[in-house]
C-alpha positions as a Python dict, from the first residue, in 0.01 Angstrom:
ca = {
    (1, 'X'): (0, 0, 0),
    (2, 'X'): (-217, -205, 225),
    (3, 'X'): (-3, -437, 450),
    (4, 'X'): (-98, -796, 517),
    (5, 'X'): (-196, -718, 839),
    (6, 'X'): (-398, -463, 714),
    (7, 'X'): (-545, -707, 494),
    (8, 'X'): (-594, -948, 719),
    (9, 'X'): (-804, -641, 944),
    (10, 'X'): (-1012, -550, 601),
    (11, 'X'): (-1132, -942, 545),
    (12, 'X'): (-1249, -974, 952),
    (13, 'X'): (-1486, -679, 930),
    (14, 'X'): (-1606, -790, 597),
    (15, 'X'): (-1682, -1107, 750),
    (16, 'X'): (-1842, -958, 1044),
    (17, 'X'): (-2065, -734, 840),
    (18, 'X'): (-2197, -1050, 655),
    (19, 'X'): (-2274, -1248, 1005),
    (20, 'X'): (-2434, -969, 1122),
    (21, 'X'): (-2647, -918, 828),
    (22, 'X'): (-2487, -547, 840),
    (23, 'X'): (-2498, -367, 579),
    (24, 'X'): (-2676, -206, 848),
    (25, 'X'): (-2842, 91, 649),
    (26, 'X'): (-3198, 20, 779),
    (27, 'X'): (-3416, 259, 941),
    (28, 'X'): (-3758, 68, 1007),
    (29, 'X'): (-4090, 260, 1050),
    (30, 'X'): (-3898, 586, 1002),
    (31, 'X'): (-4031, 936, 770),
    (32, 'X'): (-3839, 1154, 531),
    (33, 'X'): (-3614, 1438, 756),
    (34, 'X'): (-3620, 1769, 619),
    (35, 'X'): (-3368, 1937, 386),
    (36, 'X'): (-3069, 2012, 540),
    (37, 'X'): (-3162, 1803, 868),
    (38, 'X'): (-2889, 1568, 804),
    (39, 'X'): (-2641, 1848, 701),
    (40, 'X'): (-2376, 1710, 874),
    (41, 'X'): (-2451, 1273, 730),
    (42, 'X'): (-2195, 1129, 550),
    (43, 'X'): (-2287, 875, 316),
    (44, 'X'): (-1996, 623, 299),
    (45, 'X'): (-1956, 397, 6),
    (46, 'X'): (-1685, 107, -146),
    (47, 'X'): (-1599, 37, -490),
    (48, 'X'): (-1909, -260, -449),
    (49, 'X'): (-2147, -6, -340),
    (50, 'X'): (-2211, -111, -12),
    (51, 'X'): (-2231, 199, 229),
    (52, 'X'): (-2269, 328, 582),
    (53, 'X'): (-2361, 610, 761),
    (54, 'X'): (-2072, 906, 922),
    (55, 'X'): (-2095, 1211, 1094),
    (56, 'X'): (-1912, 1502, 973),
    (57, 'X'): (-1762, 1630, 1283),
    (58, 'X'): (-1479, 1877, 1097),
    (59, 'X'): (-1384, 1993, 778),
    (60, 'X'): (-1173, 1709, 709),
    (61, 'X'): (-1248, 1368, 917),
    (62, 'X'): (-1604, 1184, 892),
    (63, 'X'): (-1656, 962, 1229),
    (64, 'X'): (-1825, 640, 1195),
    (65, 'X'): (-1850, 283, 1343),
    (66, 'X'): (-1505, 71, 1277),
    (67, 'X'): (-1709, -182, 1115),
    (68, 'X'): (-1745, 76, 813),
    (69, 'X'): (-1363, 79, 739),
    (70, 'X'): (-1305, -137, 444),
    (71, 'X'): (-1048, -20, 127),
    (72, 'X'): (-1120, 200, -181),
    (73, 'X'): (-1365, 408, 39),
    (74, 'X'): (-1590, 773, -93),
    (75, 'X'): (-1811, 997, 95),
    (76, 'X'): (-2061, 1228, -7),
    (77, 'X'): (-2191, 1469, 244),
    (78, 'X'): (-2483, 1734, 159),
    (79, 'X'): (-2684, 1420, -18),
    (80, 'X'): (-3058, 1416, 97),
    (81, 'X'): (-3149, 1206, -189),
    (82, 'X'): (-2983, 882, -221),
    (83, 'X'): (-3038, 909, -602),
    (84, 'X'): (-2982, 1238, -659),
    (85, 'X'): (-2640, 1370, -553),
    (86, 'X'): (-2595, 1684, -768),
    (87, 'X'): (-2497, 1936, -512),
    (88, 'X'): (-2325, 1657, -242),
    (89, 'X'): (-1948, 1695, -231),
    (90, 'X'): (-1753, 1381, -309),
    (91, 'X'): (-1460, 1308, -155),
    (92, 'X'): (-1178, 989, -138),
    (93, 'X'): (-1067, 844, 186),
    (94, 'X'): (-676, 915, 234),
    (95, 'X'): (-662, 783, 604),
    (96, 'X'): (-897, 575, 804),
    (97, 'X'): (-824, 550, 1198),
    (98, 'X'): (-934, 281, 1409),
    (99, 'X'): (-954, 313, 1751),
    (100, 'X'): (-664, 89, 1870),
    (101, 'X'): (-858, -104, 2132),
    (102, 'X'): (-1148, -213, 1900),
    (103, 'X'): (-1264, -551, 1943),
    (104, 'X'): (-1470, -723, 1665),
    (105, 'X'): (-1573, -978, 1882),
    (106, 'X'): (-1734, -814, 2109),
    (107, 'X'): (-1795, -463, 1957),
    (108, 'X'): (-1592, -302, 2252),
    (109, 'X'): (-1446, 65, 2112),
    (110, 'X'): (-1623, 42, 1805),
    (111, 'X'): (-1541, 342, 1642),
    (112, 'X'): (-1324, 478, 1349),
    (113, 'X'): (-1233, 827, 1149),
    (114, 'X'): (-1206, 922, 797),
    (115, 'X'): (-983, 1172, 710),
    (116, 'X'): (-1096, 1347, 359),
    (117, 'X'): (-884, 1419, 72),
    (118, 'X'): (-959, 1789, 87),
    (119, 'X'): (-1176, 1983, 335),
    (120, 'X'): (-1541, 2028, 312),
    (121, 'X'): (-1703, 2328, 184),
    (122, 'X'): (-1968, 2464, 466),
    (123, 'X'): (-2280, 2554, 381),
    (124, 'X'): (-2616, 2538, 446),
    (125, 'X'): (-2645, 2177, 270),
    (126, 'X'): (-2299, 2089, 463),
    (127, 'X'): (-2238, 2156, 828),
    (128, 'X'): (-2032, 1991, 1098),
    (129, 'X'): (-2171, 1845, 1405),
    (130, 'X'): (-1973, 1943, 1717),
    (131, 'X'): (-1881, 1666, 1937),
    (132, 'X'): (-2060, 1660, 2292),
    (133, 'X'): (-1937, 1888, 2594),
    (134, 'X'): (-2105, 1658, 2838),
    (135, 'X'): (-1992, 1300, 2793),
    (136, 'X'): (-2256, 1195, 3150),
    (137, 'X'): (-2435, 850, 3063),
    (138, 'X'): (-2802, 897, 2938),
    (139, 'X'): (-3058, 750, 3191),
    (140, 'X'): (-3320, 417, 3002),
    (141, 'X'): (-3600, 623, 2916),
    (142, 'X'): (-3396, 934, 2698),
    (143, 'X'): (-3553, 986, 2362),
    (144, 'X'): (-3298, 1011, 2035),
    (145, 'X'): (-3345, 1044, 1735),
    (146, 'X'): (-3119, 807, 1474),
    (147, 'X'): (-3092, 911, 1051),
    (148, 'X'): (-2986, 673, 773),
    (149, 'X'): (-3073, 610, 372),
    (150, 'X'): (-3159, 231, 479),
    (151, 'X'): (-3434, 38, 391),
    (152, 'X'): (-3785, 133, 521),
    (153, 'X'): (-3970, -192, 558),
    (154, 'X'): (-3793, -494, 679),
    (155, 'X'): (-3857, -697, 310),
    (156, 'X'): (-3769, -416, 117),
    (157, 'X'): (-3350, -437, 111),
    (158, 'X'): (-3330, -135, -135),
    (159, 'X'): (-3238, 204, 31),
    (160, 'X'): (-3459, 496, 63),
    (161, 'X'): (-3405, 777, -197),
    (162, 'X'): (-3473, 1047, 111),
    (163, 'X'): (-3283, 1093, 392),
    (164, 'X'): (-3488, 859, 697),
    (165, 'X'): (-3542, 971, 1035),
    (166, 'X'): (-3702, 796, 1341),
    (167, 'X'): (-3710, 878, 1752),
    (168, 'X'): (-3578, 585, 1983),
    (169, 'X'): (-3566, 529, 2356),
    (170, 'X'): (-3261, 448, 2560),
    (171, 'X'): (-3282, 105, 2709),
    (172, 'X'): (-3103, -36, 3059),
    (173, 'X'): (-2823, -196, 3009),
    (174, 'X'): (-2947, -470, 3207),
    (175, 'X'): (-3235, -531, 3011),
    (176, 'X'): (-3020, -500, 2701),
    (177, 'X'): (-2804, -803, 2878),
    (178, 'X'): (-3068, -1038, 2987),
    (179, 'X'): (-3119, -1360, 2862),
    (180, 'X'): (-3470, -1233, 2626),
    (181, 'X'): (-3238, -989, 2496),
    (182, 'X'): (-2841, -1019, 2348),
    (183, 'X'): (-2774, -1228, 2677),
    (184, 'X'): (-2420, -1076, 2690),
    (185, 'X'): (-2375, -1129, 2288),
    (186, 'X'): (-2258, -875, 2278),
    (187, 'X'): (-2189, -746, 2628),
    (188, 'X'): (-2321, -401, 2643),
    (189, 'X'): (-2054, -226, 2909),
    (190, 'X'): (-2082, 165, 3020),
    (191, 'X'): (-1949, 269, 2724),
    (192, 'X'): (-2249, 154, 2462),
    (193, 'X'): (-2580, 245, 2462),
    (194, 'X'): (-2877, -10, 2402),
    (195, 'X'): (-3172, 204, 2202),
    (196, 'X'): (-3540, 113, 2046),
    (197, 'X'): (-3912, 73, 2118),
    (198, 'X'): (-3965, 192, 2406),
    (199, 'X'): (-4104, -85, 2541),
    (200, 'X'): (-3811, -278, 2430),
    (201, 'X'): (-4038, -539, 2267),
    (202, 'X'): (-3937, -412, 1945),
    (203, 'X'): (-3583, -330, 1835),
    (204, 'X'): (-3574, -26, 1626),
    (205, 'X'): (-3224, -58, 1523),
    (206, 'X'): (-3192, -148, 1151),
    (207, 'X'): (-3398, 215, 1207),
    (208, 'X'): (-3027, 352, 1206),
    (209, 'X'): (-2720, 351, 954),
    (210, 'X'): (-2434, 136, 1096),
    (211, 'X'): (-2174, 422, 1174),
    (212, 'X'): (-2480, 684, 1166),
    (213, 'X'): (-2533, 918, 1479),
    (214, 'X'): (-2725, 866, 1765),
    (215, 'X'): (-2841, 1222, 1873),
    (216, 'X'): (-3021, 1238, 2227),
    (217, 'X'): (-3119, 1519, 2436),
    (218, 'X'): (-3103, 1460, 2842),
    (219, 'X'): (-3181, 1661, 3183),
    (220, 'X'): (-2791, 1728, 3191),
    (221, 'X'): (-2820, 1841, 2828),
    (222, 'X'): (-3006, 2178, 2704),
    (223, 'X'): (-3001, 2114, 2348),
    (224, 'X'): (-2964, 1768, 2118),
    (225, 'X'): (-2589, 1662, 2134),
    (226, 'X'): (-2410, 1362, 1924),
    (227, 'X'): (-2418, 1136, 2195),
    (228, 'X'): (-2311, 758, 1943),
    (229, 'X'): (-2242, 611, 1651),
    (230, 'X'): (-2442, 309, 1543),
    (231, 'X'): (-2261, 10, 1554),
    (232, 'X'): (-2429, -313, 1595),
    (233, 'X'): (-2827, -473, 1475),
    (234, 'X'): (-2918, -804, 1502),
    (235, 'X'): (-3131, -853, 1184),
    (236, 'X'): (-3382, -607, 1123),
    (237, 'X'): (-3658, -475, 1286),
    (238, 'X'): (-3612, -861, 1558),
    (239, 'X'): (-3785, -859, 1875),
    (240, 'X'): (-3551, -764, 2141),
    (241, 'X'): (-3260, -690, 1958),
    (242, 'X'): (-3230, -307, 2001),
    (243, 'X'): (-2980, -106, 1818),
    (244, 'X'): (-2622, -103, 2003),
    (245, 'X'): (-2445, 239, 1952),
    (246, 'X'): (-2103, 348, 2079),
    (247, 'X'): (-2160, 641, 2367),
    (248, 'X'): (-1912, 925, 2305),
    (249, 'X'): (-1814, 902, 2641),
    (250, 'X'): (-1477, 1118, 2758),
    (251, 'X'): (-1201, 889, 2692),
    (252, 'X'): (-1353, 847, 2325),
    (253, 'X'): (-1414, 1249, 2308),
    (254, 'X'): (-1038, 1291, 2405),
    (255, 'X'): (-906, 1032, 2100),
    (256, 'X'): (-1079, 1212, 1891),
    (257, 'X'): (-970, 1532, 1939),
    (258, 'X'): (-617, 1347, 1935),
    (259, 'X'): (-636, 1214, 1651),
    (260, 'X'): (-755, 1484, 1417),
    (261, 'X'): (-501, 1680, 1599),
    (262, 'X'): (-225, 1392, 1560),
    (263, 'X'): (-1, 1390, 1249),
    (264, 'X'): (128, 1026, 1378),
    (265, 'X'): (-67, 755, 1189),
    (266, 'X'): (-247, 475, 1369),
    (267, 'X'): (-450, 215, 1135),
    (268, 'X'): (-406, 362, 753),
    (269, 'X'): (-514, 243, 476),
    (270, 'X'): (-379, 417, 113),
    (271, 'X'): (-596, 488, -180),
    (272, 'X'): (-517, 337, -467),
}
């Protein structure tokens, strides 16, 4: 059963999807990824057909931005066409966990898991991507690379059949803050990252799923790592409005691990 409070929780985010003009599966100016790039994208979806993006970072929980946890939730993972989903594996949503200091207002520890019904098959359609082992800030000037299903031009609002990929560049977080930018709307503290042109004259986000990864590669990093989920777009594709991700830094790492660990239940919400 889903509580009032609960309830109450479900109609905010709603609501703050709509103001932000989130369904949030954009990715702008991207080109098809390979098979099996995504391996490890979740494709999150509600009884309505809205979706999001997810990472799957174990057999059994998807991560993903708290603005993606609504009721009566599936995921698909190993889907590369939107369309065509005949070897994805389906599953329901038995638990969804909020982080318990999320703020809606101002985006502040944005960032949720999804526990699956049943665990996910591995193969070379399905993989899991491992959480970072170096949680160090990434300097303005990193390139990452963001995935989604979203739209690919900013009139079209119909999602791409093929898996979209696109590289974007880390921006300060005092450019991100300035008045020509969000001017603190949202405040973009130490733990979110601001990412898009690289000139920062274009945003790029709506180039990434809400809840999708942000996947970055840095001098203290020798390969790609999961470095933050998507969480926040003003619009799509709107001049200085860069995509604002989550950044997996420790204290996030450590409720993660946690939490998939934890039996105890923190923000649930029951399939009906």
């Amino acid at each position: 059963m889903i509580t009032m409070l609960q309830g109450v929780f479900i109609t905010s985010i709603i609501s703050a999807l709509a103001v932000q003009d989130c369904t949030c599966v954009k990715i702008i100016g991207g080109q098809d990824a390979k098979p099996g790039t995504g391996s490890y994208m979740a494709l999150i979806k509600d009884t309505a057909e809205n979706f999001c993006g997810g990472i799957l970072i174990d057999k059994l929980w998807v991560l993903t931005s708290a603005n993606c946890v609504v009721k009566q939730l599936s995921v698909s993972i190993g889907t590369h066409s939107f369309k065509d989903r005949k070897e994805a594996q389906t599953f329901e949503v038995v638990e969804a966990k909020v982080h318990n200091k999320y703020n809606i207002k101002t985006e502040w520890n944005n960032l949720a898991l999804l526990k699956l019904n049943t665990t996910a098959k591995l193969n070379k359609l399905v993989k899991t991507l491992s959480l970072p082992k170096s949680a160090k800030d990434i300097k303005p000037g990193t390139k990452c690379k963001v995935l989604g299903w979203g739209q690919t031009t900013p009139k079209d609002e119909d999602p791409s059949d093929i898996l979209q990929e696109t590289t974007v560049t880390i921006i300060d977080r005092k450019i991100c803050n300035s008045e020509g930018y969000y001017n603190k709307n949202p405040v973009v503290n130490d733990d979110m990252l601001c990412a898009g042109d690289e000139s920062g004259k274009q945003a790029k986000m709506c180039r990434g799923d809400i809840g999708g990864p942000l996947i970055c590669k840095s001098s203290s990093l020798k390969s790609k790592s999961l470095t933050g989920i998507a969480i926040f777009a003003k619009g799509c594709d709107v001049k200085k409005k860069p995509g604002i991700y989550t950044r997996l830094s420790n204290k996030y790492i450590q409720w993660i691990k946690k939490t998939i660990k934890s039996k105890t239940k923190n923000i649930s919400i029951e399939q009906k």
